[in-house]
mmCIF file of C-alpha atoms in Angstrom:
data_model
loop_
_atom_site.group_PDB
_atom_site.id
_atom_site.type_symbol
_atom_site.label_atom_id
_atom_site.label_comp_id
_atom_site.label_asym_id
_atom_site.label_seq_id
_atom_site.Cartn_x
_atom_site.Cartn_y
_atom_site.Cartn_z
ATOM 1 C CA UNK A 1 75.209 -52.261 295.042
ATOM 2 C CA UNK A 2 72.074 -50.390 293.225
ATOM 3 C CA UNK A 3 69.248 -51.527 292.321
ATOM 4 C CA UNK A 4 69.210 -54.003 289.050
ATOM 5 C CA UNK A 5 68.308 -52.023 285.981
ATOM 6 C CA UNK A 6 65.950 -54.526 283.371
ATOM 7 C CA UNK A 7 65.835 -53.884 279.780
ATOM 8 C CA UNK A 8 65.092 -56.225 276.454
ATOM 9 C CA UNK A 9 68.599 -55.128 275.084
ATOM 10 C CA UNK A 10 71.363 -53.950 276.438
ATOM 11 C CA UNK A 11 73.904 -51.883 273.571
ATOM 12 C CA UNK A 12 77.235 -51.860 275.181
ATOM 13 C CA UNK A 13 79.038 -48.795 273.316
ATOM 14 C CA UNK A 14 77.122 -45.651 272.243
ATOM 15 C CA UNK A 15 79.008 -44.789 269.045
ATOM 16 C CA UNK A 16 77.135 -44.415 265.645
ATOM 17 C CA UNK A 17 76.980 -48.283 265.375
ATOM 18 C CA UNK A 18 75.476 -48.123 268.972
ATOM 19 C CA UNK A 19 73.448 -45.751 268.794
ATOM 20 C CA UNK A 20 71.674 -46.651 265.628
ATOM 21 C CA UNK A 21 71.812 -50.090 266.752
ATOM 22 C CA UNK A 22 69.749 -48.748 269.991
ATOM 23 C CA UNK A 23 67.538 -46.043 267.541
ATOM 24 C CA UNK A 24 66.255 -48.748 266.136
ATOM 25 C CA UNK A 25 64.984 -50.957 268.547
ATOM 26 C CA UNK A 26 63.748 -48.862 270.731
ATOM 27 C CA UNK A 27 61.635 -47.568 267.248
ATOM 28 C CA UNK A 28 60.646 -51.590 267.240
ATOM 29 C CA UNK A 29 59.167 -51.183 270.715
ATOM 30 C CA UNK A 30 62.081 -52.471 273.108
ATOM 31 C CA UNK A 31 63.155 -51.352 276.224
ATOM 32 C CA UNK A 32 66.837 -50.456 275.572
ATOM 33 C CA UNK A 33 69.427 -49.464 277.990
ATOM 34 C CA UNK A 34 72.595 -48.077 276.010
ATOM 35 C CA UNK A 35 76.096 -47.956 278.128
ATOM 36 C CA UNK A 36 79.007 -46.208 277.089
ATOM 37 C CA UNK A 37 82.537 -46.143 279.485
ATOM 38 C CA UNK A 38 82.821 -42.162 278.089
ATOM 39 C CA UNK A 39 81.282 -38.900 279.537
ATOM 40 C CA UNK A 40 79.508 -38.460 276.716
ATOM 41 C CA UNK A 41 77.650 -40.391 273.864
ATOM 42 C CA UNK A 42 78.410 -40.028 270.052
ATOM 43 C CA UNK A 43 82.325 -41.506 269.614
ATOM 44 C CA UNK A 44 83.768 -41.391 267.100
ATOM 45 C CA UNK A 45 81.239 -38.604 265.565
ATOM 46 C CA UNK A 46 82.346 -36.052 267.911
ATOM 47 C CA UNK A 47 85.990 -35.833 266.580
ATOM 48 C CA UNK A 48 84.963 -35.918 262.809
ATOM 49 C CA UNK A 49 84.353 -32.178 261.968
ATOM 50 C CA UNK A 50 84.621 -32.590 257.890
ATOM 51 C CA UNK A 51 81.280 -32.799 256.211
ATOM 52 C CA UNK A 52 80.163 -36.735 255.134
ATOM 53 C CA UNK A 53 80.235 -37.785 251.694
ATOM 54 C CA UNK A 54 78.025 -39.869 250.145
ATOM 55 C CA UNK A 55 74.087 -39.598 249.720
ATOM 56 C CA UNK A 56 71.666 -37.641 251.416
ATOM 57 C CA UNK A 57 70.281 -40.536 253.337
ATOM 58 C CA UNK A 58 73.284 -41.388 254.617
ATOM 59 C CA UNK A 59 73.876 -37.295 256.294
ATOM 60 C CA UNK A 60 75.970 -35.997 253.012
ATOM 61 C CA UNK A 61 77.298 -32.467 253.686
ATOM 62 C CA UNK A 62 76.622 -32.599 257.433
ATOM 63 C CA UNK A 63 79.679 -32.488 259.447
ATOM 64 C CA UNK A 64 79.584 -35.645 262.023
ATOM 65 C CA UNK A 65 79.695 -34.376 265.343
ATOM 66 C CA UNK A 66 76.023 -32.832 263.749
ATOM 67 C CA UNK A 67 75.360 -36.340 263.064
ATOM 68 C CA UNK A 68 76.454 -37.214 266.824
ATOM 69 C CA UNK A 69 74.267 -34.581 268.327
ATOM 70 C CA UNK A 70 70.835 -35.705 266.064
ATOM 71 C CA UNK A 71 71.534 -39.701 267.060
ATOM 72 C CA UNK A 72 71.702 -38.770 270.260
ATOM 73 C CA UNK A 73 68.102 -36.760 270.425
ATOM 74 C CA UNK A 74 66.640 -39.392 268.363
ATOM 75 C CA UNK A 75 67.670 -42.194 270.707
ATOM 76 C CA UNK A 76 66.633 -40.270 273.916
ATOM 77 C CA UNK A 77 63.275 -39.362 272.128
ATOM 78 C CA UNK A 78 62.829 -42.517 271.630
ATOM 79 C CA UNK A 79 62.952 -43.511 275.066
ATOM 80 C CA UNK A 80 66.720 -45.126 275.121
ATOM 81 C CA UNK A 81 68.127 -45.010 278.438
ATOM 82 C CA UNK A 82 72.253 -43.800 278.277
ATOM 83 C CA UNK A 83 74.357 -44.649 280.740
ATOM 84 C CA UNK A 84 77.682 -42.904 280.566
ATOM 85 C CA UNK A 85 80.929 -43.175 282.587
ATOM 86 C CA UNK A 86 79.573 -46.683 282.650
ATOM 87 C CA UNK A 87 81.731 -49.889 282.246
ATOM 88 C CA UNK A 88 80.782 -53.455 281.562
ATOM 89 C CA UNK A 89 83.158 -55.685 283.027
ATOM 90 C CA UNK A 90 80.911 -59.011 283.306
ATOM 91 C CA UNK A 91 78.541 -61.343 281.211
ATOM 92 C CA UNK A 92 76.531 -63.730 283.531
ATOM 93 C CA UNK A 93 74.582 -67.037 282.578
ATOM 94 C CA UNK A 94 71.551 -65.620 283.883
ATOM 95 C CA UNK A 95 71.258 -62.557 281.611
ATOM 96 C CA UNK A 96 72.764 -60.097 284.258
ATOM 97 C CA UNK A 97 75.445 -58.043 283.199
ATOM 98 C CA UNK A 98 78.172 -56.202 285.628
ATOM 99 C CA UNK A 99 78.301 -52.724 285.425
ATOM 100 C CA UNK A 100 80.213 -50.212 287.587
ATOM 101 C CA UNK A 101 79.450 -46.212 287.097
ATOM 102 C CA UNK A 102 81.424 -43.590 287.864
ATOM 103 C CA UNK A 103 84.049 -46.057 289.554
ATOM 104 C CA UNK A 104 81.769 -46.015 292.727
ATOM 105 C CA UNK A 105 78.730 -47.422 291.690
ATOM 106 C CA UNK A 106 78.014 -50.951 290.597
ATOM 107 C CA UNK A 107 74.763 -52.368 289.989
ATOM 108 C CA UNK A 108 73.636 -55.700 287.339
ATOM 109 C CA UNK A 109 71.593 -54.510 284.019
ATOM 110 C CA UNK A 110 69.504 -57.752 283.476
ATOM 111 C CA UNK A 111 68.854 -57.887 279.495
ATOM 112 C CA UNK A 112 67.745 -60.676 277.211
ATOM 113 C CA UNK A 113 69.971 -59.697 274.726
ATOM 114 C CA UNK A 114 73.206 -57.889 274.209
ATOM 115 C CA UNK A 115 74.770 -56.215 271.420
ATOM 116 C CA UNK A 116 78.405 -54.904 271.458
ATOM 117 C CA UNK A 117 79.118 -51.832 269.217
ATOM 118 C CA UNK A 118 82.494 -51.133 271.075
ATOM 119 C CA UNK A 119 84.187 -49.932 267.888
ATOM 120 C CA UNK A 120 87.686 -50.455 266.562
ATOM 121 C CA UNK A 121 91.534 -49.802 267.455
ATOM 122 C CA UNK A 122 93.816 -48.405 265.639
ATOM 123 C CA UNK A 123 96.680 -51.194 263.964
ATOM 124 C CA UNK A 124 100.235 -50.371 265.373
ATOM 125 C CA UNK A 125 103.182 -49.777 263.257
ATOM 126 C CA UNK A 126 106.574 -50.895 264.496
ATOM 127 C CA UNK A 127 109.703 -49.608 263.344
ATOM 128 C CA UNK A 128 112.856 -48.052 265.132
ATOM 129 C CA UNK A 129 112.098 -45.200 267.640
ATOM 130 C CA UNK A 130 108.317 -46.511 267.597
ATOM 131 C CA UNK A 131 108.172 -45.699 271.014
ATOM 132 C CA UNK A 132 109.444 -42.370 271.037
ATOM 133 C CA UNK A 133 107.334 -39.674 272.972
ATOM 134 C CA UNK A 134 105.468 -38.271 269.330
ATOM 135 C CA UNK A 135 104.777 -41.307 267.681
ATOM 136 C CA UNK A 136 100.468 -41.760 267.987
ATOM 137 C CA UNK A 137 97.999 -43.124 265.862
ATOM 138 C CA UNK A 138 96.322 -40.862 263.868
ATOM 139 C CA UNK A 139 92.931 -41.558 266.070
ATOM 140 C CA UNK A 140 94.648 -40.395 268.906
ATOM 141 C CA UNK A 141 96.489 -37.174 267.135
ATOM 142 C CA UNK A 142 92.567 -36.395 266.438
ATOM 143 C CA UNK A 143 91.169 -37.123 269.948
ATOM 144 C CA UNK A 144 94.048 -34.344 271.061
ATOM 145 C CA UNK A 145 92.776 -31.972 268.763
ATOM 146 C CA UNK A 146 88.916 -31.887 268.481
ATOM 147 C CA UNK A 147 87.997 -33.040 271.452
ATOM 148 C CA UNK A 148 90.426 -31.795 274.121
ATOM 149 C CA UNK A 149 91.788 -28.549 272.034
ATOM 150 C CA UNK A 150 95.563 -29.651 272.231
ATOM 151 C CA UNK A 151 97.907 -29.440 269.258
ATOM 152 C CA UNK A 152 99.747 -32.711 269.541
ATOM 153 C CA UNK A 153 103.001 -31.240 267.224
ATOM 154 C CA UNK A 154 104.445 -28.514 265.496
ATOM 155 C CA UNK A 155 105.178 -30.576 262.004
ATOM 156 C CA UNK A 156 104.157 -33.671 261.544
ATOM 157 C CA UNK A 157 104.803 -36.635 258.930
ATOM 158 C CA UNK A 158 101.728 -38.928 258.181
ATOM 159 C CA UNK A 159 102.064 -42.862 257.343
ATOM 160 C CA UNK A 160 99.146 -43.822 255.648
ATOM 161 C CA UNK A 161 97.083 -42.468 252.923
ATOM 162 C CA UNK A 162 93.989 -43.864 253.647
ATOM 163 C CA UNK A 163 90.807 -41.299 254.178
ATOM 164 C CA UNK A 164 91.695 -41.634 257.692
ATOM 165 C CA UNK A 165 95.479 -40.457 257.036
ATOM 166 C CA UNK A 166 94.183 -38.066 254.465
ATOM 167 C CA UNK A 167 91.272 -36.358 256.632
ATOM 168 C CA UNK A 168 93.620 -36.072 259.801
ATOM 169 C CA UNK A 169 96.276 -34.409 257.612
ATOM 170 C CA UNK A 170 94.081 -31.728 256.299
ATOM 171 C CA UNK A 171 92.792 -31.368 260.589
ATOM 172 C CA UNK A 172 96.363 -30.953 261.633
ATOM 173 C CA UNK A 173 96.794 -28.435 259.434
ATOM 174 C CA UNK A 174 93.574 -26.548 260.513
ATOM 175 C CA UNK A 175 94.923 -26.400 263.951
ATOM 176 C CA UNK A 176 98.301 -25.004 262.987
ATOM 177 C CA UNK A 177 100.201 -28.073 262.483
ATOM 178 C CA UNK A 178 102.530 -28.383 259.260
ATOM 179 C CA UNK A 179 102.191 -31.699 257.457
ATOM 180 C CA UNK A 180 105.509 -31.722 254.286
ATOM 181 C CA UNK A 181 104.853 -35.249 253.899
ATOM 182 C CA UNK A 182 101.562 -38.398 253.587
ATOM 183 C CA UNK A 183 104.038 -41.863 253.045
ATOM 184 C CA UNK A 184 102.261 -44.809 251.630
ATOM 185 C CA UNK A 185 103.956 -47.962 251.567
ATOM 186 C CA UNK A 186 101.099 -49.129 248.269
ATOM 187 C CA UNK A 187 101.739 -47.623 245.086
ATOM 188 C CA UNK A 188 98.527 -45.712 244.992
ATOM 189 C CA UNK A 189 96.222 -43.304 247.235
ATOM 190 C CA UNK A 190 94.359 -45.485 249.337
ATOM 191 C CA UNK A 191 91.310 -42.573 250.428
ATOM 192 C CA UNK A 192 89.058 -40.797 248.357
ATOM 193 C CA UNK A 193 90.938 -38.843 245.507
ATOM 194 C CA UNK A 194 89.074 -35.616 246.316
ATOM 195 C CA UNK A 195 90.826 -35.421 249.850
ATOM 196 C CA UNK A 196 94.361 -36.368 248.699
ATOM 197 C CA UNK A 197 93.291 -33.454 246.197
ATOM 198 C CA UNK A 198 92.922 -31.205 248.834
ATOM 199 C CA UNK A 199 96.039 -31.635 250.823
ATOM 200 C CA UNK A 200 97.997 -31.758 247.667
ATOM 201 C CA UNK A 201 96.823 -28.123 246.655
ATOM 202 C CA UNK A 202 97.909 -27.329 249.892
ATOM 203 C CA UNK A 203 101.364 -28.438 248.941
ATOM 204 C CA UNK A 204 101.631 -31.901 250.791
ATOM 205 C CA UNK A 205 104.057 -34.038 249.540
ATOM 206 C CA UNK A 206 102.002 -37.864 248.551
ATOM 207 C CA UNK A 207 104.862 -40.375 248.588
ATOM 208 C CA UNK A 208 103.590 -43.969 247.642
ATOM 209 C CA UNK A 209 105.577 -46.796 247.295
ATOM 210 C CA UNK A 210 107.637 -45.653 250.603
ATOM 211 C CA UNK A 211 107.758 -46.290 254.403
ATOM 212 C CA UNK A 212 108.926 -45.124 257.321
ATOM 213 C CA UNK A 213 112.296 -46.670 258.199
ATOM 214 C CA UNK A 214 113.286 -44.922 261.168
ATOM 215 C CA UNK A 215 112.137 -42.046 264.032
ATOM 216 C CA UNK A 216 115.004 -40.673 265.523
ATOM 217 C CA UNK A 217 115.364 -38.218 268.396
ATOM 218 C CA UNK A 218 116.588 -38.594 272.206
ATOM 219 C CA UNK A 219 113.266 -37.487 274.460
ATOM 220 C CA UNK A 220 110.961 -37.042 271.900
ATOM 221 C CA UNK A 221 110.968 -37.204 267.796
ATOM 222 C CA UNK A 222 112.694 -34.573 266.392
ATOM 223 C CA UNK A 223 113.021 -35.977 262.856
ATOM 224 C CA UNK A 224 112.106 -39.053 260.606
ATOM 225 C CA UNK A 225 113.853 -41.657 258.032
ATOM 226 C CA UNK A 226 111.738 -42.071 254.996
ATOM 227 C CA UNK A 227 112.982 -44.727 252.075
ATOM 228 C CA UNK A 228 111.452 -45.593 249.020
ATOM 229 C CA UNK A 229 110.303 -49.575 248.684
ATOM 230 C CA UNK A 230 111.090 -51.221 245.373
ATOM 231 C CA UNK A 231 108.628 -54.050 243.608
ATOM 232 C CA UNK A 232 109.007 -56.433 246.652
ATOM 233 C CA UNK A 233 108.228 -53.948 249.110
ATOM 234 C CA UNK A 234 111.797 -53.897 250.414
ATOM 235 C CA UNK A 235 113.878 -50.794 250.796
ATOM 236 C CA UNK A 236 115.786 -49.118 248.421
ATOM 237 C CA UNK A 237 118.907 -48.382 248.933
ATOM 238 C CA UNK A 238 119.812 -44.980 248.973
ATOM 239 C CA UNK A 239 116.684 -43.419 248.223
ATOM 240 C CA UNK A 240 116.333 -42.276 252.036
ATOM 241 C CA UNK A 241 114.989 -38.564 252.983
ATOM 242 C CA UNK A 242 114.943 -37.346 256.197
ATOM 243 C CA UNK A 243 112.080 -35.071 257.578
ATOM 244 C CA UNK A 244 112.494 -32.510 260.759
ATOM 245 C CA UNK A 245 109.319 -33.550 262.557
ATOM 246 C CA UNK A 246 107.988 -33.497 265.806
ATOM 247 C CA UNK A 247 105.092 -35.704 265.143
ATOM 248 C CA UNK A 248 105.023 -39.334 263.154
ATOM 249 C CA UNK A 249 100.897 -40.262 263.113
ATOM 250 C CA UNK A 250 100.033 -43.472 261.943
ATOM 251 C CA UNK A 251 96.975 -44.537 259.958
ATOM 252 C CA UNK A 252 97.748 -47.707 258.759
ATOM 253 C CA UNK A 253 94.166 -49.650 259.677
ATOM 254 C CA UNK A 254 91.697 -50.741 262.026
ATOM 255 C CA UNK A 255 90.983 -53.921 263.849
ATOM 256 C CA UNK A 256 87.198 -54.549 265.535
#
């Protein structure tokens, strides 16, 4: 076992939440030790290559893995210690907290107080063929793309019109991916107008009021049932449409 690391707080995720969290106190004169299970700090920032909206306090017009890379020299000029490829698998009465690194190494980081920034998972959608090989959250169609360079489909159908639905669409597209369809079970948008804007000019299809009823395919997806809900959110007879797709991403919500 190594030596016990000591800090005033320990910030167990370095994500924006963690590493702001960490930014500031460190600026308020604590010793903080920030521990992340990744190879590298940032999280979700470093798949997020659209520019922010918003104000110019809150990085407007700067794309977020920017953002990532800035938090990041802030928190280490501020003295923050990151541990990456570090995992916290214990909480002790005594203030000690387990932490293995690099799957070899485990050693106790002994802080007064702890703060968990360990971010959010994407809600699961269940439906026939859910499990088909080509069914991901939208998170994960991301990860694939901007972080490990891999196309996850050819053409893809997206459930969910939130900004995250809406923001992944228009990145699928960028890396070569067709998108003829966004399906959103509400009768409205749910993101920001100006990016369902965007991918409509591009000539993706906004269904609200409909769902995804089935995936079909024998390996892997090779197409999609999409039917249109009526006032009670039930299905409509008849009013099915089927879409040749390789890819069914959902973005249908987060839970901490």
């Amino acid at each position: 076992m190594a030596k016990e690391k000591v800090a005033d707080a320990a910030v167990v995720g370095a994500g924006p939440a963690g590493l702001c969290a960490a930014l500031e106190l460190a600026r308020g004169g604590s010793r903080v030790i920030l521990l992340d299970e990744n190879d590298r700090p940032g999280g979700q920032l470093f798949k997020q290559i659209h520019r922010f909206f918003g104000s110019k306090e809150h990085s407007a017009g700067v794309r977020g893995f920017t953002i990532g890379e800035e938090l990041v020299g802030q928190c280490r000029a501020a003295g923050v210690e990151i541990l990456l490829d570090s995992v916290v698998w214990g909480v002790f009465p005594d203030g000690r907290r387990g932490v293995t690194r690099g799957r070899r190494e485990t050693f106790p980081v002994r802080a007064k107080n702890l703060i968990l920034c360990t971010g959010a998972q994407e809600n699961p959608l269940s439906f026939p063929g859910w499990t088909l090989p080509g069914v991901m959250g939208a998170g994960a169609a991301q990860t694939m793309m901007n972080i490990h360079r891999v196309r996850p489909g050819a053409k893809a159908l997206m459930i969910g019109s939130g900004n995250v639905g809406l923001i992944v669409s228009y990145q699928l597209m960028q890396a070569g991916c067709a998108v003829p369809a966004i399906v959103e079970a509400l009768p409205k948008i749910g993101g920001y107008l100006v990016h369902a804007q965007k991918i409509a000019r591009l000539g993706v299809e906004i269904l609200t009021s409909h769902t995804i009823l089935e995936a079909r395919g024998k390996e892997c997806v090779t197409e999609a049932v999409v039917v249109k809900l009526d006032e009670n959110f039930q299905p409509a007879p008849g009013t099915e449409r089927i879409f040749e797709v390789d890819l069914v991403c959902l973005a249908v919500g987060l839970r901490p």
